[in-house]
Coordinates of C-alpha atoms in Angstrom, one line a residue:
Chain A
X1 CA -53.3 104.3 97.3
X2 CA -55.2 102.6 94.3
X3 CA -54.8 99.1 93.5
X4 CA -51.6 98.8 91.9
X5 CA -52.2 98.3 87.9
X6 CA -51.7 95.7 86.0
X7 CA -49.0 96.5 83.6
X8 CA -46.8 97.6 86.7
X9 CA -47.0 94.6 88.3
X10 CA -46.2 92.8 84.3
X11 CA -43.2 94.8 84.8
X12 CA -42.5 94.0 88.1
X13 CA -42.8 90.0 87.2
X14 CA -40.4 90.5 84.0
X15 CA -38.4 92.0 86.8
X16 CA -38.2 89.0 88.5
X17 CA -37.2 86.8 85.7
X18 CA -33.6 88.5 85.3
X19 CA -33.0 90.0 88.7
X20 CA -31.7 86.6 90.3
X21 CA -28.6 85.3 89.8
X22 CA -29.8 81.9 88.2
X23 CA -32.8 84.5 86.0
X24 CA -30.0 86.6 84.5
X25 CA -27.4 83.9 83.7
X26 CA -30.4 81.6 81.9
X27 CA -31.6 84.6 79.7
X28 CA -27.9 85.2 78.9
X29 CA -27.3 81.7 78.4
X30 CA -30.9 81.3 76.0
X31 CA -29.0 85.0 74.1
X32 CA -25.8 83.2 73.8
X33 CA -26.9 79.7 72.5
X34 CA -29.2 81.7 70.1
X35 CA -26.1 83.3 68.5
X36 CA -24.0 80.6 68.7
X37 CA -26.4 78.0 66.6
X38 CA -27.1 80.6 64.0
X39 CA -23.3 81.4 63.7
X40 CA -22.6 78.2 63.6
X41 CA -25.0 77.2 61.0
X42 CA -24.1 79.8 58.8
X43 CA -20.1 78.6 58.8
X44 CA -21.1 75.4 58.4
X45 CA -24.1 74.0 57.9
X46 CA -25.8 72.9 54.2
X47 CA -26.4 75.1 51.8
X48 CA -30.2 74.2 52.2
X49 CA -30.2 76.0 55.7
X50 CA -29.8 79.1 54.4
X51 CA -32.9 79.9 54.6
X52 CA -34.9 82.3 56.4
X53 CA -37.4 79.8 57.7
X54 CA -34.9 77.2 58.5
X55 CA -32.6 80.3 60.4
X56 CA -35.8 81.5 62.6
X57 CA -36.5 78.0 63.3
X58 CA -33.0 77.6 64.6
X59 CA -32.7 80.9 66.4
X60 CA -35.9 79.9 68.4
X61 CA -34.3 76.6 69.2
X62 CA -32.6 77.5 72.3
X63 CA -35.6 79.9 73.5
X64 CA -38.0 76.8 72.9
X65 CA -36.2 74.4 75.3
X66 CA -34.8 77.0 78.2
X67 CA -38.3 79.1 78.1
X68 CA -40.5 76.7 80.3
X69 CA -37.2 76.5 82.8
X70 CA -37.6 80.5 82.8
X71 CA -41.3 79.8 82.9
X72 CA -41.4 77.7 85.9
X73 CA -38.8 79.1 87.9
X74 CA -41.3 82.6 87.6
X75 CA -44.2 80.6 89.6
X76 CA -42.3 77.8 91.7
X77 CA -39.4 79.9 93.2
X78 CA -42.0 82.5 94.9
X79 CA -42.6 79.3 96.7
X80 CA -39.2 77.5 96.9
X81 CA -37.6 81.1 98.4
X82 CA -40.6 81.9 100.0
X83 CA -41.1 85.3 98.7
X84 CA -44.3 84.3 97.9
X85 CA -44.9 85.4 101.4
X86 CA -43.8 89.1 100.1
X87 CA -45.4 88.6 97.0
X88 CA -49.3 87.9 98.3
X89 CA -49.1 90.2 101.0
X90 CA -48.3 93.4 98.7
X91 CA -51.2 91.7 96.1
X92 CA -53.5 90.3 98.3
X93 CA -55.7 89.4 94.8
X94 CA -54.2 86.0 93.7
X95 CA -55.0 86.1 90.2
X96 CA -53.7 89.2 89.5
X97 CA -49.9 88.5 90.4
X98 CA -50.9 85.2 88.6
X99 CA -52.4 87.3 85.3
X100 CA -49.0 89.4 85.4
X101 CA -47.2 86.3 85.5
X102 CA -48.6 85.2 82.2
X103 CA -48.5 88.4 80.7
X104 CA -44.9 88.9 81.7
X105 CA -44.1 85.3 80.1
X106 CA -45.6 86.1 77.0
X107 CA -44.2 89.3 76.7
X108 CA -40.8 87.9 77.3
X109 CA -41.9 85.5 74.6
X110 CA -42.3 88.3 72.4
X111 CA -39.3 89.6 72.8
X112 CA -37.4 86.6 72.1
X113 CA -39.2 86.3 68.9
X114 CA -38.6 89.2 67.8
X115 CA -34.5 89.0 68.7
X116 CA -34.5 85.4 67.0
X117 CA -36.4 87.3 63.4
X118 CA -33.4 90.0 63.4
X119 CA -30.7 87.3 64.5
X120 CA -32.2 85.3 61.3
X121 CA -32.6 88.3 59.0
X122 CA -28.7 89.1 59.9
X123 CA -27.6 85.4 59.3
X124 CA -29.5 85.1 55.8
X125 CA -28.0 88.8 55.0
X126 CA -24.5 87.9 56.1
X127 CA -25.0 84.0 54.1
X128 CA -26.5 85.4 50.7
X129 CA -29.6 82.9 51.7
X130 CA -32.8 82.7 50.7
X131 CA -35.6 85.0 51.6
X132 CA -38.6 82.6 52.2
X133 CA -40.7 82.0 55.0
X134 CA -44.2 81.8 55.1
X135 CA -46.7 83.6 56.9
X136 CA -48.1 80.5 58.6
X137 CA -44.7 79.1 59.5
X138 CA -43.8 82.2 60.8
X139 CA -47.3 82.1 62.9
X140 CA -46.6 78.3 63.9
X141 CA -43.0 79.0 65.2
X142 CA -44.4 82.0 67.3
X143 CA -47.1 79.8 68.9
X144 CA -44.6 77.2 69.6
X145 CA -42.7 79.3 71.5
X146 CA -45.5 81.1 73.3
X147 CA -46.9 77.7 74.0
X148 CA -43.5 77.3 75.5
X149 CA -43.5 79.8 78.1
X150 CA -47.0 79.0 79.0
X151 CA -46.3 75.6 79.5
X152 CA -43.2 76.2 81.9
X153 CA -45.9 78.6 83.8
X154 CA -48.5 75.9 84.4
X155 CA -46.0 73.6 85.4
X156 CA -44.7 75.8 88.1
X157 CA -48.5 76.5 89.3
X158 CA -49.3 72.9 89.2
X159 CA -46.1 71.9 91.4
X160 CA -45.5 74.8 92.9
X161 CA -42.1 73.5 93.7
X162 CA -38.9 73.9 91.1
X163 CA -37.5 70.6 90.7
X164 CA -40.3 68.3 90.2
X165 CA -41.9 70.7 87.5
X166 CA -38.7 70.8 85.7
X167 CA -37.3 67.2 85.4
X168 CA -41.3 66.3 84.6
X169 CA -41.1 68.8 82.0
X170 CA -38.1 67.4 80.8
X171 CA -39.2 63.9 81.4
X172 CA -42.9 63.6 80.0
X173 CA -41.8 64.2 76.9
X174 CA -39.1 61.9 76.9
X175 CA -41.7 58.9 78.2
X176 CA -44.3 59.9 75.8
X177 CA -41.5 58.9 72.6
X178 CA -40.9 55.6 75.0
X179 CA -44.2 54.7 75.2
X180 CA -45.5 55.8 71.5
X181 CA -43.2 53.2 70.3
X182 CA -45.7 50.2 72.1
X183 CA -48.1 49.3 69.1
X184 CA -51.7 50.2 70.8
X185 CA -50.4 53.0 72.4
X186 CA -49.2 55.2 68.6
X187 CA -52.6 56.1 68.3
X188 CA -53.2 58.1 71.4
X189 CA -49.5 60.0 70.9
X190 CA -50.5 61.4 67.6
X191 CA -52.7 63.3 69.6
X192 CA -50.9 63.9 73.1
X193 CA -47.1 63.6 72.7
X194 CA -45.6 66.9 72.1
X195 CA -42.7 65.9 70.0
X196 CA -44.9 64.7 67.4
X197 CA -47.6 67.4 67.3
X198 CA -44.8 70.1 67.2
X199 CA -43.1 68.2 64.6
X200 CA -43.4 69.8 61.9
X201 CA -44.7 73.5 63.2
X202 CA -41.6 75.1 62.3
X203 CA -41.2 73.4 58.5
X204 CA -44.5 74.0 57.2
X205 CA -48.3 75.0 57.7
X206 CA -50.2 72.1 59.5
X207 CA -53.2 70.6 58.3
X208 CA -56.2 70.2 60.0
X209 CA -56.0 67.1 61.4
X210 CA -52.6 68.3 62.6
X211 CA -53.8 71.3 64.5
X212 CA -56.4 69.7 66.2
X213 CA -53.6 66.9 67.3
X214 CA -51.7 70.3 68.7
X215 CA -54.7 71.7 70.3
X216 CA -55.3 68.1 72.5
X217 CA -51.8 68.3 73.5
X218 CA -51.8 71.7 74.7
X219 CA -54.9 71.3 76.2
X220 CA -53.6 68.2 78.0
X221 CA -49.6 69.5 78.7
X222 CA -50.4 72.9 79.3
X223 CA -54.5 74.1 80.0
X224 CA -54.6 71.2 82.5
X225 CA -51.7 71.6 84.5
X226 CA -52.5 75.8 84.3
X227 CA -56.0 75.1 85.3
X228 CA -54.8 73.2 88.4
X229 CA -52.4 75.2 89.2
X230 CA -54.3 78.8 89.2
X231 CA -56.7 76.5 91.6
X232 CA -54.5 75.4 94.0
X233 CA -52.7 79.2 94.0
X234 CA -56.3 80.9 94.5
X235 CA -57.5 78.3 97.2
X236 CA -55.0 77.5 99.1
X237 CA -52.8 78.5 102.0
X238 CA -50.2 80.7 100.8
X239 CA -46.7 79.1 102.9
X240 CA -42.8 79.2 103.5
X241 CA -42.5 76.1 102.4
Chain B
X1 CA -56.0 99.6 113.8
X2 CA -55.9 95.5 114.3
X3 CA -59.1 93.5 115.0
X4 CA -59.7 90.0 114.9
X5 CA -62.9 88.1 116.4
X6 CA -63.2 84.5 117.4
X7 CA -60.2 83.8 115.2
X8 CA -60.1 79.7 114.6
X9 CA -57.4 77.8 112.3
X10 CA -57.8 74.2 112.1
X11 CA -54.5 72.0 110.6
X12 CA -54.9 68.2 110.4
X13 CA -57.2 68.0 112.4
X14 CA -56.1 69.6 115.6
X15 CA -57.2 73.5 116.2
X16 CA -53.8 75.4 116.0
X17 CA -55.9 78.9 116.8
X18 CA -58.8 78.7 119.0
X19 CA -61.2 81.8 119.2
X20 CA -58.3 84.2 119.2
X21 CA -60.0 88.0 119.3
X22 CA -57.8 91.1 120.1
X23 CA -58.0 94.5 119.2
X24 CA -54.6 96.9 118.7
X25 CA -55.6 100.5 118.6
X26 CA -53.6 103.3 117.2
X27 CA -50.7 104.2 119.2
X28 CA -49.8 101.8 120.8
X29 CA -47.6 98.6 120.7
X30 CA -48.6 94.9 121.7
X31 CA -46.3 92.4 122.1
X32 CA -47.8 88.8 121.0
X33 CA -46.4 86.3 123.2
X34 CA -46.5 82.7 123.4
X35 CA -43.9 79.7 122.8
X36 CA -43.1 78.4 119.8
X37 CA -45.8 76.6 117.9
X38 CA -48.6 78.2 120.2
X39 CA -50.3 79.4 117.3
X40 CA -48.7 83.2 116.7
X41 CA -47.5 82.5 113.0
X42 CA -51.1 81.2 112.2
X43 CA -52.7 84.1 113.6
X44 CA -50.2 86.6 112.3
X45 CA -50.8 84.5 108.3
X46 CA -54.7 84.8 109.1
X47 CA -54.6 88.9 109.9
X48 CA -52.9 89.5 106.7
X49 CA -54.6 86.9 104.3
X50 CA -51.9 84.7 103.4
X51 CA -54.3 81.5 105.4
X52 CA -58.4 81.3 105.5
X53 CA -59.8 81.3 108.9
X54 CA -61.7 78.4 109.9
X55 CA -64.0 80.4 111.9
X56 CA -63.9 84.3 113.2
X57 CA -62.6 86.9 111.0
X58 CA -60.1 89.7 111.3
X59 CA -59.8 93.4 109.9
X60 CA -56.9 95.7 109.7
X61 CA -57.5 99.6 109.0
X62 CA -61.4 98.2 109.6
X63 CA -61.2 96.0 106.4
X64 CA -60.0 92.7 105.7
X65 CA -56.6 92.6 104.5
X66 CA -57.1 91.1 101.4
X67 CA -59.8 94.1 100.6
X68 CA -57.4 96.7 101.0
X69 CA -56.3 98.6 98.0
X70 CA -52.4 98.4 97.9
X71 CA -51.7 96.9 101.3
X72 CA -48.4 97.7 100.6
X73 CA -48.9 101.5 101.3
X74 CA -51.1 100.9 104.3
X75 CA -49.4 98.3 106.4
X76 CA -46.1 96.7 106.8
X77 CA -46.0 93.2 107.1
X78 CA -43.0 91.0 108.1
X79 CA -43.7 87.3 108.5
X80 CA -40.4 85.5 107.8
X81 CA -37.4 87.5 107.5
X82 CA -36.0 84.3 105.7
X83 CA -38.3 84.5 103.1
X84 CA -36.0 86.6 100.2
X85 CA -34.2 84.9 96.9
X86 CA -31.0 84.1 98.0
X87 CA -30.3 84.8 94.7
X88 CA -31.8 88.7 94.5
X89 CA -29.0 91.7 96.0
X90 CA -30.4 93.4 98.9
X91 CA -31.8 96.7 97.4
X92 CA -33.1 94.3 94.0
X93 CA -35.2 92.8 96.5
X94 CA -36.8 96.5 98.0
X95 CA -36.8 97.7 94.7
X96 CA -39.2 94.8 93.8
X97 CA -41.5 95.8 96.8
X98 CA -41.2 99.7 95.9
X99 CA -41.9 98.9 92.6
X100 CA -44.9 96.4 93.3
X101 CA -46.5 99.0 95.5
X102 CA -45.8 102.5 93.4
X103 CA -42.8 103.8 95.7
X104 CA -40.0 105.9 94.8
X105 CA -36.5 104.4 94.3
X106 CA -35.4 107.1 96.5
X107 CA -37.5 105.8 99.3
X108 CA -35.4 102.3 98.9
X109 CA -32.4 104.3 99.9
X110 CA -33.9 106.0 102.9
X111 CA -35.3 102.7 104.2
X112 CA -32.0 101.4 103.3
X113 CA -30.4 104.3 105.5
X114 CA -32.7 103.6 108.3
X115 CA -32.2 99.7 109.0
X116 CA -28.9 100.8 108.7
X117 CA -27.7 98.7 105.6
X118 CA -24.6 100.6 103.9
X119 CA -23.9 100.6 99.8
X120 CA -21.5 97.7 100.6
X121 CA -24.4 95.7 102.0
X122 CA -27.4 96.5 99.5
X123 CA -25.4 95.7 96.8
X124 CA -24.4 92.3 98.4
X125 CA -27.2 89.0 97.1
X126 CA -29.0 88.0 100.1
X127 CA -27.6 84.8 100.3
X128 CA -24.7 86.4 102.0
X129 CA -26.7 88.2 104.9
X130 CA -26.5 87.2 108.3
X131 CA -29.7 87.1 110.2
X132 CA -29.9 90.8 111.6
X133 CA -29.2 91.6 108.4
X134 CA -32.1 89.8 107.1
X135 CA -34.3 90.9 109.8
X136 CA -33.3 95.1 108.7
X137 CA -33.7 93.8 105.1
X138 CA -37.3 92.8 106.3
X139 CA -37.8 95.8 108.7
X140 CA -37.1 97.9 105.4
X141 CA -39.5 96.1 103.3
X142 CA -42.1 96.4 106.0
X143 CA -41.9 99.9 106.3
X144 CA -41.1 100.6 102.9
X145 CA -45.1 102.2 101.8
X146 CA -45.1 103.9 104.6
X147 CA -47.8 102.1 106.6
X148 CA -49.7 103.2 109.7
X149 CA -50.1 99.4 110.9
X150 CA -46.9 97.0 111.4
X151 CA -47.5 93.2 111.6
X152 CA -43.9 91.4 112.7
X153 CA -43.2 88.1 113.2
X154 CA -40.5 87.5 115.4
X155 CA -38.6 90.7 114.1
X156 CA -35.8 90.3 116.9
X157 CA -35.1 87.1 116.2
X158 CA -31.4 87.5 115.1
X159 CA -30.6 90.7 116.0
X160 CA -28.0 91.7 118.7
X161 CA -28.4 93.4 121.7
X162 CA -27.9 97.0 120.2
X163 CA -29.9 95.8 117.5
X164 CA -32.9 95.0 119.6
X165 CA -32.3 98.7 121.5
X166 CA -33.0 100.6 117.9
X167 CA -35.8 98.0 117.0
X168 CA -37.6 99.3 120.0
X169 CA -36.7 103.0 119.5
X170 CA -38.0 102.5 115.8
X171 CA -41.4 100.6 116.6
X172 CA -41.7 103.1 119.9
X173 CA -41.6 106.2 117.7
X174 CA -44.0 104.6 114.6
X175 CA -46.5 104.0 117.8
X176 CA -45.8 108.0 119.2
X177 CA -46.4 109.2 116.0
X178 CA -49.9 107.1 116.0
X179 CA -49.2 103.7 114.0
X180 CA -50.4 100.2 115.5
X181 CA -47.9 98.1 116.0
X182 CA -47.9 94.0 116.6
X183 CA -45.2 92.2 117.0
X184 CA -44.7 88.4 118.3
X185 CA -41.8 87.3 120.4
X186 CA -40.9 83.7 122.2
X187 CA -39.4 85.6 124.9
X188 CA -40.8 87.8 127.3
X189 CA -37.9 90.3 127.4
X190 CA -37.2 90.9 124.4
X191 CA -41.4 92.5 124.1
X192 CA -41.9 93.9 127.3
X193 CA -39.4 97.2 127.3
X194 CA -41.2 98.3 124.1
X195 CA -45.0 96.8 124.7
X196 CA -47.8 99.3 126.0
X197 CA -50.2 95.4 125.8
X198 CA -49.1 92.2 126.0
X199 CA -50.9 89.8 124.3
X200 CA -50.2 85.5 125.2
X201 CA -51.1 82.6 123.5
X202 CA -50.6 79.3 124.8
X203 CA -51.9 76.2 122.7
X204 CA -53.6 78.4 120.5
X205 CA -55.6 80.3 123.3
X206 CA -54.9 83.7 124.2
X207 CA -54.6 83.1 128.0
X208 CA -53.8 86.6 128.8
X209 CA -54.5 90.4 127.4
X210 CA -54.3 93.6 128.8
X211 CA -51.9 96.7 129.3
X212 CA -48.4 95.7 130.4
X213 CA -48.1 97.7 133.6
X214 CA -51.6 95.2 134.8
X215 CA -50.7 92.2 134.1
X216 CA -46.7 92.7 134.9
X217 CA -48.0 94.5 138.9
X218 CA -51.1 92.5 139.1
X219 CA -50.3 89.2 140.0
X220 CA -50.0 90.2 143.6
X221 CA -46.6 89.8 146.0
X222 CA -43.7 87.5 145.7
X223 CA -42.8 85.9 148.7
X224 CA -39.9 83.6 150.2
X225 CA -39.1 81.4 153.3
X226 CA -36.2 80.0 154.9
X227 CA -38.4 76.9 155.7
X228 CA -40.6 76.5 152.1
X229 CA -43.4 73.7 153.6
X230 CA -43.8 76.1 156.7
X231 CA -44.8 79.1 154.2
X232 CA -47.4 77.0 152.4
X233 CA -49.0 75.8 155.5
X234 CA -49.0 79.0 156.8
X235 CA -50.5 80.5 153.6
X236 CA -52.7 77.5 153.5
X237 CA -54.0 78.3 157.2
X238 CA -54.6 82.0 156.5
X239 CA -56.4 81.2 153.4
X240 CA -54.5 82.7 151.1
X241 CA -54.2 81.3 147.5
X242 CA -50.3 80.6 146.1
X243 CA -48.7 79.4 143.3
X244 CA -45.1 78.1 143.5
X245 CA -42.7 79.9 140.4
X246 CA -39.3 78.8 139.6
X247 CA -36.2 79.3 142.0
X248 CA -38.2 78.3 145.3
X249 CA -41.0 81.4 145.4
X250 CA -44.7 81.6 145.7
X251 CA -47.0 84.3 144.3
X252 CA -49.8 84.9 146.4
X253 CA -52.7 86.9 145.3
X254 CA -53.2 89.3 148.2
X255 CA -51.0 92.5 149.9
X256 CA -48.0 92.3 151.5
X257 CA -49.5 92.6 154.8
X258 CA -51.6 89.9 154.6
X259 CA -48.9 87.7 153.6
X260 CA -46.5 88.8 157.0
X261 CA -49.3 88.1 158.8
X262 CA -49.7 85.0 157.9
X263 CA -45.9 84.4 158.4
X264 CA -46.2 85.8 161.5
X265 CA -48.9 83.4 162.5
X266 CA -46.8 80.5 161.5
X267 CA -43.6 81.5 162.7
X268 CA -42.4 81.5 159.4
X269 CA -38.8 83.7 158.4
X270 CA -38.8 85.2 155.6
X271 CA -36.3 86.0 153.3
X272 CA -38.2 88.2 150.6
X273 CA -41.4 90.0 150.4
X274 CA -42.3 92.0 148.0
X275 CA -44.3 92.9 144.0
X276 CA -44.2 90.0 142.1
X277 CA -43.2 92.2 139.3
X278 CA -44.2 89.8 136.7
X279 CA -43.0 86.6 137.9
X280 CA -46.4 85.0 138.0
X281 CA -46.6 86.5 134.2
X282 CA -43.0 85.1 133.7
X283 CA -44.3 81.4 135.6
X284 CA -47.3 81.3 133.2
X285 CA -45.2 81.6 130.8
X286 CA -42.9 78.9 131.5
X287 CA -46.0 77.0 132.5
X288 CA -47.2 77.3 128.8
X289 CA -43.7 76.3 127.4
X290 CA -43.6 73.1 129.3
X291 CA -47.5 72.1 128.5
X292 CA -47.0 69.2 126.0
X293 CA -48.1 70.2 122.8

């Protein structure tokens, strides 16, 4: 009868994420494009590839962009398929089906890592590449993909509803290039436009300006959006849509 | 064990639940009643913490729902047998719940067994599940921990007729063997073979509450006349207060004698006399149905 613990309901939410039709076919999808890249790369890419940082950055590639889709679909389709309903009724405490939400995406996130680092060790094995990588590139290319997940979390929370948090994750982006481009505007998307202060995780160890560009960014794009989004779950009348 | 006190839910502006208290004790069944939009979803969504009440408060098992350690286990709750991924087979989606709450896999098949959803049909996603199916899907999930309270929304919505018929015998034995059962209908008929209370809302007010057999015997006789305006006069003249219900009847609160009397005094013929048996129940129902919203 006690409160049911936290790692089982982690394991319930991973549960979630491939138990759908549309979860298991984007996690095979992520598993396949992984492959296929680093395959790919190996047969014919430059020589200068062959690399192991340059292979983990490429294996995390198709993780990076289809992890806040797996992200958001976690939070937003309790609400778009109304099992929500199910969900808050067995866990009447909020927070905690939200806490096991973001330990379930991070420990997806894991995971993906770590099958990107053997896809990468295979491909520079198989290619005769070269063995480097540092430690802080290594770290960087983690967060990034963490960050990721997070971000497709918060996004789901703040929307609570599948296809606006999606195309707006898509889409911000996308605007922020457009409008770093207007002259008085450059400034502000050093520090805010995600492209940019991603740029160069994955190629080498960011200086400090750089990181505290990152931090803004991820406090805008993905602290913000979680922030309102735990709010509005905790507060707020729990509906079928 | 149900209670809820001075239950109020205001949306947009307008009071959707007014001051809705009601007790359900152990062992017995009470069917929540009311038309749509009269306020039984709002009350169900306040009982099991899903919506904050705007006033009032309501306990189940003598604490607030969203107090109780693992709900799950303690009662079953069905609010919208609609609300399942598509995308999710049939027993993914109890597994889920069994999981969630610390059951067994092998109670999944046992609930599966006892909605009476085969292999074939637990294996199939959701999205291909008629309605009745839906609603056993939902039935399962409810009683899935084992509970010894069940909250259902419109559970027969969707069922057939033989459908309904083991929905009653399941909810009529959980009651026997001492669970509290609440379940909301639209339609009187479909409640009142398996209610021991009946419970009616109408705008958000519970206009009526008490055991079945009361209010369906105590809205006194039913009575007919060959000559309609000679029966109300007559009833008028004696005293005797009526109300008209559909299909050309009058209720009157007071015994059969009274009412030949009456009759007898106005020269009135009539063509039935006898218990209302629930038609003044059935005309304040209709009654609430046509009140503009």
């Amino acid at each position: 009868m006690t409160t049911p613990s936290f790692p089982r309901l982690t394991a319930v939410e991973l549960r979630k994420m491939v138990d759908t039709r549309a979860g298991f076919w984007l996690q095979l999808t992520v598993a396949a494009l992984t492959l296929a890249i680093v395959v790919l790369v190996c047969l014919f890419g430059d020589t200068s590839d062959l690399e192991l940082r340059s292979m983990f950055a490429l294996a995390i590639l198709p993780a990076s962009i289809l992890l806040p889709i797996v992200g958001i679909l976690l939070v937003s389709s309790e609400w778009s398929q109304r099992t929500a309903l199910i969900t808050f009724t067995l866990v009447p405490r909020r927070m905690r089906v939200m806490g096991a939400k973001l330990a379930a995406g991070l420990t997806l996130g894991v995971i993906i890592l770590a099958i990107a680092l053997v896809v990468a060790v295979v491909a520079v094995l198989a290619s005769g590449g070269e063995w480097t990588m540092s430690a802080a590139v290594f770290g960087q290319t983690s967060l990034l993909c963490l960050t990721a997940m997070i971000t497709g979390i918060a996004f789901g929370a703040a929307f609570l509803s599948s296809a606006p948090a999606i195309v707006l994750s898509f889409v911000l982006p996308i605007g922020w290039s457009a409008l770093g481009s207007i002259p008085f505007l450059n400034d502000a998307a050093d520090w805010l436009d995600t492209t940019r202060t991603t740029e160069h995780m994955t190629d080498r160890a960011l200086d400090g300006t750089e990181w505290a560009q990152w931090a803004t960014s991820i406090a805008v794009w993905m602290l913000l959006p979680l922030a309102i989004g735990l709010w509005r779950i905790a507060r707020g009348e729990i509906r079928a849509s | 064990m149900i209670e809820a006190t001075g239950l109020t839910k205001r949306l947009g502006g307008r009071a959707v639940v007014s001051d809705v208290s009601f007790r359900c004790e152990p062992g017995t069944v009470t069917g929540f009643l009311g038309p749509n939009g009269a306020g039984k979803t709002t009350t169900m969504r306040m009982l099991v913490g899903l919506s904050a009440p705007d006033a009032g408060a309501a306990t189940v098992l003598e604490r607030p729902y969203r107090q109780l350690e693992n709900p799950g286990r303690r009662v079953g709750v069905l609010l919208d047998a609609g609300a399942q991924h598509p995308g999710r087979r049939g027993r993914e989606a109890l597994t889920v719940s069994a999981q969630t709450m610390g059951a067994g896999s092998e109670r999944v098949d046992e609930l599966l067994d006892l909605v009476g959803l085969d292999r074939g049909a637990a294996r199939k996603r959701v999205r291909q599940y008629s309605l009745g199916m839906r609603q056993r899907l939902g039935l399962a999930q409810a009683l899935l921990g084992d509970p010894q309270v069940l909250i259902l929304d419109e559970p027969a919505n969707g069922l057939d007729p033989e459908g309904i018929r083991w929905m009653r015998g399941l909810l009529r034995g959980f009651a026997d063997r001492g669970g509290t059962v609440l379940l909301s209908s639209h339609l009187l008929a479909e409640v009142e073979a398996v209610a021991d209370r009946l419970l009616i809302i109408g705008n958000g007010r519970i206009v009526a509450d008490g055991a079945r057999e009361e209010l369906l015997a105590g809205a006194g006789v039913l009575v007919r006349a060959t000559d309609p305006a000679a029966l109300t006069a007559a009833l008028t003249a004696a005293g005797l207060a009526f109300t008209e219900v559909d299909g050309g009847g009058y209720v009157v609160d007071a015994a059969a004698e009274a009412v030949g009397a009456a009759a007898l005094a106005g020269g009135v013929v009539l063509t039935h006399l006898g218990p209302s048996e629930g038609a003044g129940l059935e005309q304040l129902f209709f009654d609430l149905t046509e009140a503009p919203a």
